């Protein structure tokens, strides 16, 4: 059996509602994703992992997570 592509794994995680795990992988993707989109996914992941730290830096945790999740769903949500 062939190995699953990372994008397929991300799709499965997204469909299972496992956004944090999906972001952890997807934030490293480059192909077809702008630097800005990549940054949004990275920031969303960081805010999930370290909300107090990013809140102390003045980030709106909820909207950062929402923005990164929107990018994730745009690419890997069910079509």
XYZ file of N, CA and C in Angstrom:
237
model
N 0.846 -1.189 0.000
C 0.000 0.000 0.000
C 0.888 1.247 0.000
N 0.488 2.233 -0.816
C 1.294 3.450 -0.873
C 1.088 4.279 0.391
N 2.089 5.078 0.692
C 1.946 5.964 1.852
C 0.990 7.088 1.502
N 0.240 7.507 2.483
C -0.672 8.634 2.274
C 0.131 9.911 2.131
N -0.332 10.779 1.237
C 0.280 12.093 1.125
C -0.141 12.914 2.338
N 0.731 13.866 2.706
C 0.416 14.698 3.870
C -0.893 15.439 3.684
N -1.160 15.875 2.449
C -2.410 16.600 2.218
C -3.628 15.713 2.485
N -3.498 14.423 2.184
C -4.606 13.489 2.460
C -4.796 13.321 3.969
N -3.693 13.254 4.691
C -3.756 13.126 6.148
C -4.436 14.367 6.739
N -4.047 15.555 6.231
C -4.638 16.805 6.714
C -6.139 16.816 6.453
N -6.541 16.388 5.258
C -7.975 16.319 4.922
C -8.737 15.434 5.910
N -8.157 14.276 6.234
C -8.796 13.359 7.184
C -8.903 13.981 8.568
N -7.848 14.658 9.006
C -7.876 15.321 10.312
C -8.950 16.398 10.342
N -9.022 17.199 9.270
C -10.023 18.265 9.196
C -11.425 17.661 9.256
N -11.653 16.613 8.479
C -13.000 16.026 8.461
C -13.347 15.399 9.798
N -12.336 15.029 10.575
C -12.562 14.502 11.917
C -12.611 15.583 12.983
N -12.521 16.847 12.548
C -12.591 17.948 13.501
C -11.320 18.167 14.301
N -10.225 17.559 13.848
C -8.962 17.651 14.599
C -8.111 18.785 14.017
N -8.574 19.998 14.264
C -7.999 21.195 13.655
C -6.550 21.425 14.098
N -6.286 21.257 15.377
C -4.923 21.496 15.876
C -3.918 20.603 15.160
N -4.216 19.316 15.067
C -3.309 18.378 14.405
C -3.172 18.698 12.922
N -4.283 19.097 12.303
C -4.256 19.448 10.882
C -3.382 20.684 10.659
N -3.537 21.683 11.507
C -2.723 22.901 11.391
C -1.243 22.600 11.602
N -0.950 21.695 12.526
C 0.447 21.365 12.831
C 1.169 20.902 11.565
N 0.481 20.121 10.750
C 1.072 19.618 9.503
C 0.982 20.666 8.392
N -0.205 21.237 8.209
C -0.463 22.119 7.061
C 0.340 23.413 7.101
N 0.688 23.888 8.296
C 1.422 25.155 8.390
C 2.804 25.052 7.746
N 3.273 23.840 7.510
C 4.568 23.647 6.846
C 4.464 23.539 5.334
N 3.249 23.487 4.811
C 3.062 23.353 3.372
C 3.464 24.624 2.643
N 3.998 24.465 1.434
C 4.438 25.604 0.636
C 3.690 25.688 -0.700
N 3.520 24.568 -1.353
C 3.000 24.576 -2.716
C 1.557 25.065 -2.795
N 1.338 26.106 -3.600
C -0.005 26.608 -3.828
C -0.576 27.425 -2.686
N 0.263 27.729 -1.701
C -0.193 28.475 -0.531
C 0.691 29.714 -0.401
N 0.068 30.876 -0.253
C 0.859 32.102 -0.131
C 1.525 32.167 1.238
N 2.550 33.003 1.316
C 3.242 33.195 2.597
C 2.253 33.705 3.647
N 1.353 34.591 3.242
C 0.362 35.131 4.176
C -0.559 34.025 4.705
N -1.003 33.145 3.816
C -1.877 32.037 4.231
C -1.128 31.097 5.170
N 0.125 30.840 4.838
C 0.956 29.985 5.687
C 1.123 30.618 7.067
N 1.360 31.924 7.084
C 1.515 32.639 8.359
C 0.245 32.563 9.202
N -0.919 32.669 8.554
C -2.187 32.593 9.288
C -2.366 31.226 9.936
N -2.012 30.154 9.196
C -2.127 28.809 9.773
C -1.131 28.620 10.910
N 0.087 29.131 10.737
C 1.095 29.029 11.800
C 0.652 29.764 13.050
N 0.135 30.967 12.868
C -0.304 31.765 14.014
C -1.479 31.097 14.726
N -2.400 30.532 13.948
C -3.534 29.834 14.557
C -3.035 28.676 15.421
N -2.094 27.907 14.885
C -1.533 26.780 15.639
C -0.848 27.267 16.914
N -0.026 28.303 16.781
C 0.681 28.843 17.940
C -0.304 29.339 19.004
N -1.388 29.981 18.563
C -2.383 30.495 19.508
C -3.151 29.369 20.204
N -3.336 28.260 19.516
C -3.966 27.093 20.144
C -3.024 26.519 21.203
N -1.741 26.449 20.854
C -0.765 25.834 21.744
C -0.398 26.729 22.940
N -0.251 28.024 22.680
C 0.252 28.947 23.706
C -0.624 30.197 23.811
N -1.912 30.004 24.128
C -2.831 31.155 24.113
C -2.424 32.273 25.070
N -1.962 31.932 26.253
C -1.629 32.973 27.231
C -0.464 33.831 26.749
N 0.527 33.188 26.156
C 1.683 33.916 25.641
C 1.261 34.899 24.549
N 0.484 34.420 23.575
C 0.094 35.292 22.468
C -0.895 36.381 22.906
N -1.719 36.042 23.887
C -2.621 37.056 24.453
C -1.786 38.167 25.109
N -0.707 37.773 25.787
C 0.155 38.764 26.455
C 0.863 39.667 25.447
N 1.005 39.191 24.213
C 1.610 40.005 23.150
C 0.569 40.865 22.435
N -0.690 40.750 22.863
C -1.737 41.594 22.304
C -2.516 40.983 21.154
N -2.319 39.688 20.923
C -3.080 39.023 19.856
C -4.492 38.679 20.330
N -5.444 38.763 19.410
C -6.807 38.309 19.671
C -6.837 36.826 19.302
N -6.749 35.991 20.325
C -6.595 34.550 20.118
C -7.712 33.981 19.248
N -8.949 34.337 19.586
C -10.091 33.810 18.845
C -10.041 34.132 17.368
N -9.731 35.380 17.041
C -9.736 35.748 15.627
C -8.522 35.195 14.888
N -7.390 35.050 15.575
C -6.203 34.432 14.950
C -6.495 32.970 14.608
N -7.111 32.257 15.541
C -7.441 30.847 15.309
C -8.472 30.730 14.194
N -9.449 31.628 14.210
C -10.488 31.633 13.182
C -9.892 31.868 11.789
N -8.977 32.843 11.700
C -8.367 33.179 10.407
C -7.547 32.009 9.855
N -6.748 31.393 10.711
C -5.925 30.264 10.271
C -6.761 29.052 9.924
N -7.817 28.836 10.695
C -8.713 27.709 10.430
C -9.453 27.920 9.111
N -9.800 29.168 8.813
C -10.473 29.471 7.544
C -9.577 29.111 6.354
N -8.283 29.422 6.465
C -7.331 29.062 5.405
C -7.267 27.541 5.274
N -7.137 26.873 6.411
C -7.069 25.411 6.429
C -8.291 24.796 5.742
N -9.475 25.286 6.107
C -10.711 24.751 5.538
C -10.848 25.084 4.060
N -10.335 26.251 3.665
C -10.367 26.637 2.251
C -9.631 25.596 1.410
N -8.488 25.153 1.888
C -7.682 24.187 1.126
C -8.049 22.733 1.379
N -8.410 22.418 2.615
C -8.524 21.009 3.000
C -9.866 20.623 3.586
N -10.821 21.562 3.604
C -12.153 21.224 4.073
C -12.875 20.416 3.005
N -13.948 19.772 3.386
C -14.672 18.959 2.406
C -15.264 19.870 1.345
N -15.080 19.477 0.122
C -15.575 20.264 -1.012
C -16.977 19.826 -1.355
